[in-house]
mmCIF file of C-alpha atoms in Angstrom:
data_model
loop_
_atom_site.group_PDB
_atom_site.id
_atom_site.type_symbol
_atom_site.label_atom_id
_atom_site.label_comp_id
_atom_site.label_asym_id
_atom_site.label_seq_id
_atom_site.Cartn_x
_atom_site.Cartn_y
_atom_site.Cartn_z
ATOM 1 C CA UNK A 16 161.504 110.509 -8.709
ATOM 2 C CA UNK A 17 163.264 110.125 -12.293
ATOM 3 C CA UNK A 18 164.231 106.961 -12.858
ATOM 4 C CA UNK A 19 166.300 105.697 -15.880
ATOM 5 C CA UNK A 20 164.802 102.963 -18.013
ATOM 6 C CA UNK A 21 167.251 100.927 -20.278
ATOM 7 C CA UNK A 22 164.800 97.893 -21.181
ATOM 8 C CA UNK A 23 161.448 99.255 -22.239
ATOM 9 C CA UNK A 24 159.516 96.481 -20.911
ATOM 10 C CA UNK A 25 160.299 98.017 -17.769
ATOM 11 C CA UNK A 26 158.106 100.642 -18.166
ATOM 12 C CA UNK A 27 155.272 99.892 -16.031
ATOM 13 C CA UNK A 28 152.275 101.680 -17.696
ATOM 14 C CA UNK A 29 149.378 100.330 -15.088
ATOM 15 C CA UNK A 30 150.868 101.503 -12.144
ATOM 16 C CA UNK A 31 148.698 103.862 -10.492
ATOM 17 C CA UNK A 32 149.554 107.178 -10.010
ATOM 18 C CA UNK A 33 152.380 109.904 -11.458
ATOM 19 C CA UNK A 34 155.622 108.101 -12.443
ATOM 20 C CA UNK A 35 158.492 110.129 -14.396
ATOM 21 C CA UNK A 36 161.254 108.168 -16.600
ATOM 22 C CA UNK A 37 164.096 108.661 -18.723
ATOM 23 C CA UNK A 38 164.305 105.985 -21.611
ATOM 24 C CA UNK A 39 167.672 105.645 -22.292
ATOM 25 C CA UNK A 40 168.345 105.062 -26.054
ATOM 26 C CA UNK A 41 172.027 104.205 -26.902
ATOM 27 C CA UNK A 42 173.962 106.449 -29.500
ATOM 28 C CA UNK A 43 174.944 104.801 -32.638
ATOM 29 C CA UNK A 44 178.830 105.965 -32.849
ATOM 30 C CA UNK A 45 179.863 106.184 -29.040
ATOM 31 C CA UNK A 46 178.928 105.196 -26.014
ATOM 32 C CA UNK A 47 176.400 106.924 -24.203
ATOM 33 C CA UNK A 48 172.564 107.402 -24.453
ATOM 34 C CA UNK A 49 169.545 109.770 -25.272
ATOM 35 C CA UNK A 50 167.995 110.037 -22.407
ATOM 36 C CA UNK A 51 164.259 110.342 -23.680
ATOM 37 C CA UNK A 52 161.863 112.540 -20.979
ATOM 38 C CA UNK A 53 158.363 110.216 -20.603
ATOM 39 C CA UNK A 54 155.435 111.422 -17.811
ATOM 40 C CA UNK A 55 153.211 108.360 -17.275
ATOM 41 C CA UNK A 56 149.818 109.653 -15.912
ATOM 42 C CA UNK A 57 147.686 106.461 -14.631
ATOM 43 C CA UNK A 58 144.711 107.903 -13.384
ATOM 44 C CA UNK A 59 143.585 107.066 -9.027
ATOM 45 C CA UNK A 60 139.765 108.854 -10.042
ATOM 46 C CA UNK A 61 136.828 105.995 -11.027
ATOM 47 C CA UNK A 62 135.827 107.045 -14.682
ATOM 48 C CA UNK A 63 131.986 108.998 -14.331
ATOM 49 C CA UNK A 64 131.285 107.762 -17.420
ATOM 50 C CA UNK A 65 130.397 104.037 -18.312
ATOM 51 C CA UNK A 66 133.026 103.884 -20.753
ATOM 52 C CA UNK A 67 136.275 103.172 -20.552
ATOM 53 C CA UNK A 68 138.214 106.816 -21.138
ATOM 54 C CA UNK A 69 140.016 106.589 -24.345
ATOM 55 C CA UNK A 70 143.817 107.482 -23.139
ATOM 56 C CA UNK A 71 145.774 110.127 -24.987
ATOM 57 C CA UNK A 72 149.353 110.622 -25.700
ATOM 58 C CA UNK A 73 150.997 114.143 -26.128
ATOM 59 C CA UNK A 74 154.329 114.935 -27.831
ATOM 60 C CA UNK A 75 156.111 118.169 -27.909
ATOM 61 C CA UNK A 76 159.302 118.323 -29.442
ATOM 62 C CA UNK A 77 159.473 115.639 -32.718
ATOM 63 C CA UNK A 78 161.199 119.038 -34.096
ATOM 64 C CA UNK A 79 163.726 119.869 -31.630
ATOM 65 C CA UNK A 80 163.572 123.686 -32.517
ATOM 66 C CA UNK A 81 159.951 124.123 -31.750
ATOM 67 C CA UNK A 82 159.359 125.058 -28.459
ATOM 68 C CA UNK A 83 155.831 125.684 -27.709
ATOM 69 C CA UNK A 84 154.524 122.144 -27.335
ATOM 70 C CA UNK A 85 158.245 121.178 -25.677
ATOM 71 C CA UNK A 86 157.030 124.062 -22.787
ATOM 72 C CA UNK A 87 153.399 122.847 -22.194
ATOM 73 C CA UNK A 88 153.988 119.347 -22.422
ATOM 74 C CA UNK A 89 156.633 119.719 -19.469
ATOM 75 C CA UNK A 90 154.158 121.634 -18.000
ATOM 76 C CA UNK A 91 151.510 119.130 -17.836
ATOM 77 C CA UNK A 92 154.434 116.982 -16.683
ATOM 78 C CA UNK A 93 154.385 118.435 -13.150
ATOM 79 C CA UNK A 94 150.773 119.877 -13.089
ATOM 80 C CA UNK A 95 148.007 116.766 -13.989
ATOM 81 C CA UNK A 96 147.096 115.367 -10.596
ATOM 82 C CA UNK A 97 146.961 111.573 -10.650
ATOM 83 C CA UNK A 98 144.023 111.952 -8.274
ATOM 84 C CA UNK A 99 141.962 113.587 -10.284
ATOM 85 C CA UNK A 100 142.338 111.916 -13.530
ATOM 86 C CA UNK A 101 140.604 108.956 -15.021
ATOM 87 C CA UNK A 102 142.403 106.760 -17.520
ATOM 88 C CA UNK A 103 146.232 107.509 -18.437
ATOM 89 C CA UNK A 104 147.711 110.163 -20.075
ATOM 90 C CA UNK A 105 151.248 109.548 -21.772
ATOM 91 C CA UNK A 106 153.342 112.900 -21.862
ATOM 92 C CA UNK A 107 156.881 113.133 -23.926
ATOM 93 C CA UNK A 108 157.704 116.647 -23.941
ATOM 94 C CA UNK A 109 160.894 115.690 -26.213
ATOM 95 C CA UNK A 110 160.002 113.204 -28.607
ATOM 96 C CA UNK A 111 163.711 114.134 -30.663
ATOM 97 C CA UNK A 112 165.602 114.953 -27.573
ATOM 98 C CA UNK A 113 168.763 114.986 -29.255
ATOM 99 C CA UNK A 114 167.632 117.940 -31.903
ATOM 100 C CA UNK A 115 165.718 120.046 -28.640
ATOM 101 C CA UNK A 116 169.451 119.921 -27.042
ATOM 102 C CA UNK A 117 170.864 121.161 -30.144
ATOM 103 C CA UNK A 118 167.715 123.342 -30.825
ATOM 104 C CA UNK A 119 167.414 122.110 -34.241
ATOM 105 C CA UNK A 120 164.413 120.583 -36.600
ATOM 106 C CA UNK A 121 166.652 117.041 -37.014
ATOM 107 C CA UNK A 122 168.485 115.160 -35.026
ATOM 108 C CA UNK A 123 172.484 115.549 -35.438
ATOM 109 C CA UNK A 124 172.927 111.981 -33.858
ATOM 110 C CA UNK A 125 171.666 110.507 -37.201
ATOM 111 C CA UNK A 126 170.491 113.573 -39.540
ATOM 112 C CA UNK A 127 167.123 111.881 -39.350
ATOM 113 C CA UNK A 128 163.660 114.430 -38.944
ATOM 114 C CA UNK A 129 161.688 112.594 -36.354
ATOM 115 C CA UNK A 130 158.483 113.459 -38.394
ATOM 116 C CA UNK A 131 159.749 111.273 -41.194
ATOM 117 C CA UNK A 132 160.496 108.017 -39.279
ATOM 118 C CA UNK A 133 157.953 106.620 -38.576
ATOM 119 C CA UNK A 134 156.648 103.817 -38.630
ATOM 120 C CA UNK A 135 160.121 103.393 -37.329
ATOM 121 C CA UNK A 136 162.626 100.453 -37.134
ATOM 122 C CA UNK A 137 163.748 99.181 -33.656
ATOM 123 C CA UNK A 138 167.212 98.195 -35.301
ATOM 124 C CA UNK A 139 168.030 101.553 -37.243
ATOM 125 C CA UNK A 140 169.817 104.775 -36.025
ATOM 126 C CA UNK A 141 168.598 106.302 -33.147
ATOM 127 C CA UNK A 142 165.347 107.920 -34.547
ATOM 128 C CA UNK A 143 163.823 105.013 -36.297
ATOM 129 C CA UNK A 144 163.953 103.210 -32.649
ATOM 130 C CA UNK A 145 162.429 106.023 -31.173
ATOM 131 C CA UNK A 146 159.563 105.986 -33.713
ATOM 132 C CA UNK A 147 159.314 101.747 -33.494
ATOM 133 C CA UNK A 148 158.976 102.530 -29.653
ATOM 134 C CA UNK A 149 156.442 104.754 -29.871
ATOM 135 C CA UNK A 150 154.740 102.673 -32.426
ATOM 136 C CA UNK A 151 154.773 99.766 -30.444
ATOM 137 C CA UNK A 152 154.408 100.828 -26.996
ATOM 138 C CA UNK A 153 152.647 104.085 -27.103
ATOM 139 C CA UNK A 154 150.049 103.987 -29.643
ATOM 140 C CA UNK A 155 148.146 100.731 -28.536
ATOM 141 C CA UNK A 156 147.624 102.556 -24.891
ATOM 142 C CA UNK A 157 145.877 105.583 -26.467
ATOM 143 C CA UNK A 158 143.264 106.247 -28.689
ATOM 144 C CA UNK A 159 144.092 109.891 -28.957
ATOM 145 C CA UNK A 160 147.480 111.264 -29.816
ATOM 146 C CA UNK A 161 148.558 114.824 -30.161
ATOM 147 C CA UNK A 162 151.375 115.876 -31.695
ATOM 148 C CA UNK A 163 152.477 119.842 -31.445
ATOM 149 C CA UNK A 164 154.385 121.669 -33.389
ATOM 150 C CA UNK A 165 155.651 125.150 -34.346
ATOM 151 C CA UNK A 166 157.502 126.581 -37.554
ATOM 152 C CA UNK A 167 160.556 126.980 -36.456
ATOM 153 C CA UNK A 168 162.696 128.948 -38.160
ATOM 154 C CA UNK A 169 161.021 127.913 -41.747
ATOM 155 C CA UNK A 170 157.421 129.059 -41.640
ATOM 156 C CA UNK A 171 154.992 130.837 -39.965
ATOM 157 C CA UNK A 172 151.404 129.722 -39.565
ATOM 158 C CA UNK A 173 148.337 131.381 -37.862
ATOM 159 C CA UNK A 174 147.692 129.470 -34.425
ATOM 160 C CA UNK A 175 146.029 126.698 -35.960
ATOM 161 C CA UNK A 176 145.407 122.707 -35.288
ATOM 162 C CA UNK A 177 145.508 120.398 -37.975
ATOM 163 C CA UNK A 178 144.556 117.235 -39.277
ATOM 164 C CA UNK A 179 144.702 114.924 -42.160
ATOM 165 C CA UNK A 180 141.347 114.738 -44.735
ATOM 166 C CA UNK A 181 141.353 111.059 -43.969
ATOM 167 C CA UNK A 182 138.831 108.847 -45.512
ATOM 168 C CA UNK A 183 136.858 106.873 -43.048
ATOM 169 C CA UNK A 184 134.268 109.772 -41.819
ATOM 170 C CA UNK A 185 133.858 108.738 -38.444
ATOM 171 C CA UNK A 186 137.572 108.849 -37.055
ATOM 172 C CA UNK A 187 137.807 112.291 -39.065
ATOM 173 C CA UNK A 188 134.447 113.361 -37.869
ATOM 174 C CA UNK A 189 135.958 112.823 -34.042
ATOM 175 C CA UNK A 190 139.290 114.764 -35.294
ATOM 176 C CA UNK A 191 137.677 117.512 -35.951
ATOM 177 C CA UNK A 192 135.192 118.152 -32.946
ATOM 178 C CA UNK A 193 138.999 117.528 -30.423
ATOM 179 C CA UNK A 194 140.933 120.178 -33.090
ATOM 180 C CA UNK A 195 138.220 122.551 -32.147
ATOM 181 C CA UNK A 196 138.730 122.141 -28.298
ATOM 182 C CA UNK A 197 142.171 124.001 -28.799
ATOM 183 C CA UNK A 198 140.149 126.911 -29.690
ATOM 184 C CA UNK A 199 142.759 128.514 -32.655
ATOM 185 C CA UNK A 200 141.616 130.974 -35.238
ATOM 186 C CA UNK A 201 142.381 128.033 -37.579
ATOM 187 C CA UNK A 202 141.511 124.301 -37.873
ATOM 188 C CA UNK A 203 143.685 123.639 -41.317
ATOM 189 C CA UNK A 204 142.687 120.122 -43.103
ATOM 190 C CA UNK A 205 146.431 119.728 -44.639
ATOM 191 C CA UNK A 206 147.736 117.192 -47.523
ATOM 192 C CA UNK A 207 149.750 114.449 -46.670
ATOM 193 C CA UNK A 208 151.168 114.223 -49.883
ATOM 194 C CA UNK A 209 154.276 116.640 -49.017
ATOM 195 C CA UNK A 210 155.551 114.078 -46.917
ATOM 196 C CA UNK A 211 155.861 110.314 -45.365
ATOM 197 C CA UNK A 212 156.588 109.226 -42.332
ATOM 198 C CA UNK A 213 154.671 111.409 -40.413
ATOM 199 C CA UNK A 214 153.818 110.816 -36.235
ATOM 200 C CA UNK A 215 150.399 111.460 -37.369
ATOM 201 C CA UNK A 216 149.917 109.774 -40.422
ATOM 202 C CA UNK A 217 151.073 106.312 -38.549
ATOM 203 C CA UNK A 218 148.825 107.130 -35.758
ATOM 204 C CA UNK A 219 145.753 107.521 -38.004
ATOM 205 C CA UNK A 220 146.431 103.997 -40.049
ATOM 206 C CA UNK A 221 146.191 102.585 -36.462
ATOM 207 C CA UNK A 222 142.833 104.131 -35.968
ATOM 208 C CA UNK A 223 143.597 106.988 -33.711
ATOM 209 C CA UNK A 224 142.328 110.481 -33.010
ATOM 210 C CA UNK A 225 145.465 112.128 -34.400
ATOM 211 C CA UNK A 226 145.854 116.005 -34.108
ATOM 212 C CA UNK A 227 148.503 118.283 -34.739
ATOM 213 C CA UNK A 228 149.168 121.843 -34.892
ATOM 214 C CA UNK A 229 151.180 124.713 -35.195
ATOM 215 C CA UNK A 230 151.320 127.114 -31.936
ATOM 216 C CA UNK A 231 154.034 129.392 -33.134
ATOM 217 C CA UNK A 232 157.597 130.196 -35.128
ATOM 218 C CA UNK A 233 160.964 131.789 -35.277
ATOM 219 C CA UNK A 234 162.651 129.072 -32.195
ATOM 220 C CA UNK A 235 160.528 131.193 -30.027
ATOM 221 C CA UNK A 236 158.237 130.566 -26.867
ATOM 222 C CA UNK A 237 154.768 132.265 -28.191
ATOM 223 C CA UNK A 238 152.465 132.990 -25.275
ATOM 224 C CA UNK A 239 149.561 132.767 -26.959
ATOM 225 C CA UNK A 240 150.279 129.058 -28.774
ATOM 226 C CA UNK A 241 151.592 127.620 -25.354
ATOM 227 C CA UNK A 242 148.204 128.852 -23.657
ATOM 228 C CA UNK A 243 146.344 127.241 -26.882
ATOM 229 C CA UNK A 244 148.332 124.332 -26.334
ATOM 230 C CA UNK A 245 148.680 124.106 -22.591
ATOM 231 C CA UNK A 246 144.394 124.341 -22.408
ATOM 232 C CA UNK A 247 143.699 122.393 -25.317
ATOM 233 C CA UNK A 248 145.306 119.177 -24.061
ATOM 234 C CA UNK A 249 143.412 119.926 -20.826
ATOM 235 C CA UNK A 250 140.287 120.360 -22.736
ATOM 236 C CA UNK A 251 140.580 117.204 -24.436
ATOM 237 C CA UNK A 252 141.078 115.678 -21.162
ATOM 238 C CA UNK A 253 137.237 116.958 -20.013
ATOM 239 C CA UNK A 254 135.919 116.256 -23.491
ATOM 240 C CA UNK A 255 136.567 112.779 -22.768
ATOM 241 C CA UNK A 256 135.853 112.849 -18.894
ATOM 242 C CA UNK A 257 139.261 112.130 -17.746
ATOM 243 C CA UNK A 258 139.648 115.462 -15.786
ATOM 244 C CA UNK A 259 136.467 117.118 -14.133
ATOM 245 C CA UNK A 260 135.526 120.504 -15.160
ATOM 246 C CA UNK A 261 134.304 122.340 -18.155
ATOM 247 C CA UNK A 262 135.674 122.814 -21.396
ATOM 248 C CA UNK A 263 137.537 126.223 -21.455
ATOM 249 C CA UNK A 264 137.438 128.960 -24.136
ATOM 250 C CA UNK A 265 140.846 129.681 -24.276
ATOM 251 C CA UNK A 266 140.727 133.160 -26.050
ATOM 252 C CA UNK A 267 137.405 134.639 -25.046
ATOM 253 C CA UNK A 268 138.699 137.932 -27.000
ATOM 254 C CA UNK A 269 137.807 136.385 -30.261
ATOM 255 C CA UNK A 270 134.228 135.772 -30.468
ATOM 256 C CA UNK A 271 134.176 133.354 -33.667
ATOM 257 C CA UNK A 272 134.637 129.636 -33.079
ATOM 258 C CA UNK A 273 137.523 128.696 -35.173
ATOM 259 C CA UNK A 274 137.587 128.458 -38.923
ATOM 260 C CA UNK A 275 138.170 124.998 -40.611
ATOM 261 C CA UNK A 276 140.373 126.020 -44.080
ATOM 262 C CA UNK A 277 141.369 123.014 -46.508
ATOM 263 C CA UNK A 278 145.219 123.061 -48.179
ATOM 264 C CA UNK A 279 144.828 119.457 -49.363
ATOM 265 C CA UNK A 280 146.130 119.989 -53.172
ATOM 266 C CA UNK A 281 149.627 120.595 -53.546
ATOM 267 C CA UNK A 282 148.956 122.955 -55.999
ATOM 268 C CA UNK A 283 148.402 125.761 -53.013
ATOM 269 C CA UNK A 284 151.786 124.731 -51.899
ATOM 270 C CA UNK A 285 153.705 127.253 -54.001
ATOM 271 C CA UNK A 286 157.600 126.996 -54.528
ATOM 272 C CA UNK A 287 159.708 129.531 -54.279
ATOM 273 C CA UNK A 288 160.196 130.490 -58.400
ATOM 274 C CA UNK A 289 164.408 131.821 -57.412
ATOM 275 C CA UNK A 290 166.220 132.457 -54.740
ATOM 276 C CA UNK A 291 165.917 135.527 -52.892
ATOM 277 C CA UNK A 292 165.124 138.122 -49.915
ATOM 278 C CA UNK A 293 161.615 137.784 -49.170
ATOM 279 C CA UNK A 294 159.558 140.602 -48.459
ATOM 280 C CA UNK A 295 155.686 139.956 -47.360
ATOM 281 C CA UNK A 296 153.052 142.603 -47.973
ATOM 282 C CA UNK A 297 150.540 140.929 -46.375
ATOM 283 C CA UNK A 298 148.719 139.539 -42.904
ATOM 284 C CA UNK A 299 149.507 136.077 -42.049
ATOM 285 C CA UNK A 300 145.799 134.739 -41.675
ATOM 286 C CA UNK A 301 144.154 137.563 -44.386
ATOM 287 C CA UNK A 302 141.465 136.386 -46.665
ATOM 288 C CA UNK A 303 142.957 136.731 -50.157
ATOM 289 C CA UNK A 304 141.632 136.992 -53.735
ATOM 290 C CA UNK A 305 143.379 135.898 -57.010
ATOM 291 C CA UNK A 306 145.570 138.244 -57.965
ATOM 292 C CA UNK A 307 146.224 139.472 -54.902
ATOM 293 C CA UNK A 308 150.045 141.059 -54.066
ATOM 294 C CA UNK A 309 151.497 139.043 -51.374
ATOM 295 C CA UNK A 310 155.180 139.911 -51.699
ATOM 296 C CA UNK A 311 158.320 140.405 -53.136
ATOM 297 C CA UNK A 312 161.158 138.796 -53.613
ATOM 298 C CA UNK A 313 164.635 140.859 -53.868
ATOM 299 C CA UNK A 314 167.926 140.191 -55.514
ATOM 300 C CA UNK A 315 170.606 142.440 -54.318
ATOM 301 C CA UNK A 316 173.408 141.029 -56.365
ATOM 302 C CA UNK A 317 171.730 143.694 -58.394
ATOM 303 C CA UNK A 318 171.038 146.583 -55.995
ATOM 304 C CA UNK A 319 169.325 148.513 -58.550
ATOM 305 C CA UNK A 320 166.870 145.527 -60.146
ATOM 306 C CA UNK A 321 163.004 145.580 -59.834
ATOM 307 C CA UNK A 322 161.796 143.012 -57.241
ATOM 308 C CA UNK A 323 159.841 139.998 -58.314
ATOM 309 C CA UNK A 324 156.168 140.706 -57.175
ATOM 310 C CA UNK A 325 154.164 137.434 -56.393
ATOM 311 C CA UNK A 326 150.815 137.501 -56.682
ATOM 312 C CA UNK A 327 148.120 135.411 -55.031
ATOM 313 C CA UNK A 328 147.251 131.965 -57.448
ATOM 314 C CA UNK A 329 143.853 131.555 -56.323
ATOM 315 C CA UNK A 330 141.288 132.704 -53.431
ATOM 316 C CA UNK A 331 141.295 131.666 -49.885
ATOM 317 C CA UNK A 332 143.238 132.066 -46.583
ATOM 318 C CA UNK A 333 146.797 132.606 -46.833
ATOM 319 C CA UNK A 334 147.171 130.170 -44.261
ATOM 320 C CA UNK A 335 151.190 129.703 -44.117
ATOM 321 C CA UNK A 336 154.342 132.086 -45.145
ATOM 322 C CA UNK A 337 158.054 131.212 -45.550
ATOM 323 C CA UNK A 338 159.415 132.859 -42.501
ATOM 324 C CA UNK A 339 163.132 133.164 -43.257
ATOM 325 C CA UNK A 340 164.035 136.441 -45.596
ATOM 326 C CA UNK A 341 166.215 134.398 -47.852
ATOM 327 C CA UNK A 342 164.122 131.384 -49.586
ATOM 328 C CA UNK A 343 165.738 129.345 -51.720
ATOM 329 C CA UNK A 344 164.478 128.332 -55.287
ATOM 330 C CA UNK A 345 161.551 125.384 -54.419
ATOM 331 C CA UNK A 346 161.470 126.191 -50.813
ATOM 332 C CA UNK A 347 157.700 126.695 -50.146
ATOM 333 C CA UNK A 348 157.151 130.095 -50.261
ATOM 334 C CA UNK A 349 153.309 130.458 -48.992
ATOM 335 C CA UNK A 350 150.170 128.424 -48.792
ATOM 336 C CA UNK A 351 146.912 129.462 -49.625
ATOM 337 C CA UNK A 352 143.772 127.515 -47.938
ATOM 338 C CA UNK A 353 140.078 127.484 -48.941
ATOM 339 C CA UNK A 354 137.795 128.070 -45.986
ATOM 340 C CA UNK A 355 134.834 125.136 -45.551
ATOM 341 C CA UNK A 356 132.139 124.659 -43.290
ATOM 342 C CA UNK A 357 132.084 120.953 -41.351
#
């Protein structure tokens, strides 16, 4: 049964079992509500383990036009058994439901990007409550949090999870072992510097195992990335022993375990020099050298004009390509990663 919560303290989070809500948030300039979807997964199976499991939170959807963590977080929804899981398990499948109905990266309710409000307000527009509620009654539940995302329609990335080059070794040491369990080609160690506000940079100041990642692009439904996505939640779930079985490999056509690449200077976040049609020359993913040719951009106000070649600033994995043909002047054109060994 759905039921429709207006007073989050309603929310009863140790009931046993497999309970399904919608959190109503009202709308700023009318009257009406968000309805936001939230899976509550209290496990009925004792924990093998002496431990107490850690509980983990997933999010699909804190960009409304990515829909590859949207699709397997609603999966999960209906397929994690209750009976056969130990600990909880907090699925929103539509963290920004207002930009997934409008299939856009913000929300048009308030123009806010839900992956810049945190650590949220519970008096602002409709966003920064959504971010104070997940703040304040989502994060202390959980000591893992997952957050998936996609490019959208502004840049492609290899199947890759991601993390933060936090500085207390431990918590990032434990990052890195759950990235791999989503079994990508990639594992990219990204700066935070491009941005505040970030789901996962407020999860990590409060100590948690914070993941994200990027499972596909172009407003699409990638097979692949929801598979990745789908199975790497589930294998987080056995890592910690809150769902029996073994940990799967997820695509046992590629051999290799997955890389671990570093874009933390934004120096290998280059900028778009002018405006143009952007032409790539090259493999998402490739290993690159200096120099390299990587692409083109084109200016057909002059039909007849040489295209601007860009050329690769430095070594490494070109790990992330604006996806649209027109780029704008300072939109970021590609990324280039180093690989390293952890």
């Amino acid at each position: 049964m759905l039921r429709t919560i207006n007073n989050l303290s309603d929310i009863n989070f140790e009931k046993p079992g497999k309970h399904h809500y919608q959190v109503a948030f009202h709308l700023d300039s009318s009257w009406g509500y968000s309805l936001l979807p939230l899976t509550v997964v209290t496990g009925q199976r004792k924990a093998s383990a002496p431990a107490q499991p850690p509980g983990v939170a997933v999010f699909g959807g804190t960009h409304g036009n990515e829909w590859e963590g949207q699709v397997a977080v609603k999966r999960l929804c209906h397929d994690l058994d209750p009976t056969e899981i130990s600990g909880q398990v907090i699925l929103i499948p539509q963290l920004s439901e207002s930009a997934c109905v409008a299939n856009q990266r913000i929300s048009l309710l308030d123009g806010v990007n839900m992956n810049r409000a945190f650590p949220g307000n519970s008096h602002g527009t409709i966003s920064y409550r959504i971010a104070d509620f997940v703040r304040t009654f989502i994060f202390p539940r959980v000591g893992v949090v997952l957050d998936l995302h996609a490019g959208g329609n502004e840049a492609i990335f290899p199947l890759c999870t991601s993390f933060h080059p936090i500085p207390d070794l431990v918590q990032r040491a434990e990052m890195a072992k759950i990235a791999r369990l989503f079994d990508t080609p990639f594992i990219l160690i990204y700066s935070s510097q491009m941005a505040s506000g970030l789901l996962t940079d407020e999860a990590e100041a409060h100590g948690k195992v914070a993941i994200g990642g990027e499972f596909g692009f172009a407003e699409a439904v990638n097979r692949k990335g929801v598979r990745h996505a789908y199975e790497g939640v589930k294998n987080v779930l056995c890592h910690y022993g809150m769902l029996p079985g073994d940990i799967l490999k997820i695509d046992p056509s590629r051999p290799p375990a997955p890389r671990f690449i570093k874009a933390d200077n934004l120096a290998d976040y280059i900028p778009c020099p002018r405006n143009g049609i952007w032409e790539p020359t090259i493999d998402l993913g490739a290993d690159v050298k200096e120099g390299d040719f990587l692409g083109q951009l084109h200016d057909f106000s002059d039909h007849t004009s040489e295209p601007l070649r860009i050329r690769a600033h430095r070594s490494g994995v070109l790990s992330m390509m604006h996806f649209a043909a027109s780029c704008k002047k300072g939109s970021t054109l590609y990324v280039i990663a180093e690989e390293v060994w952890l």
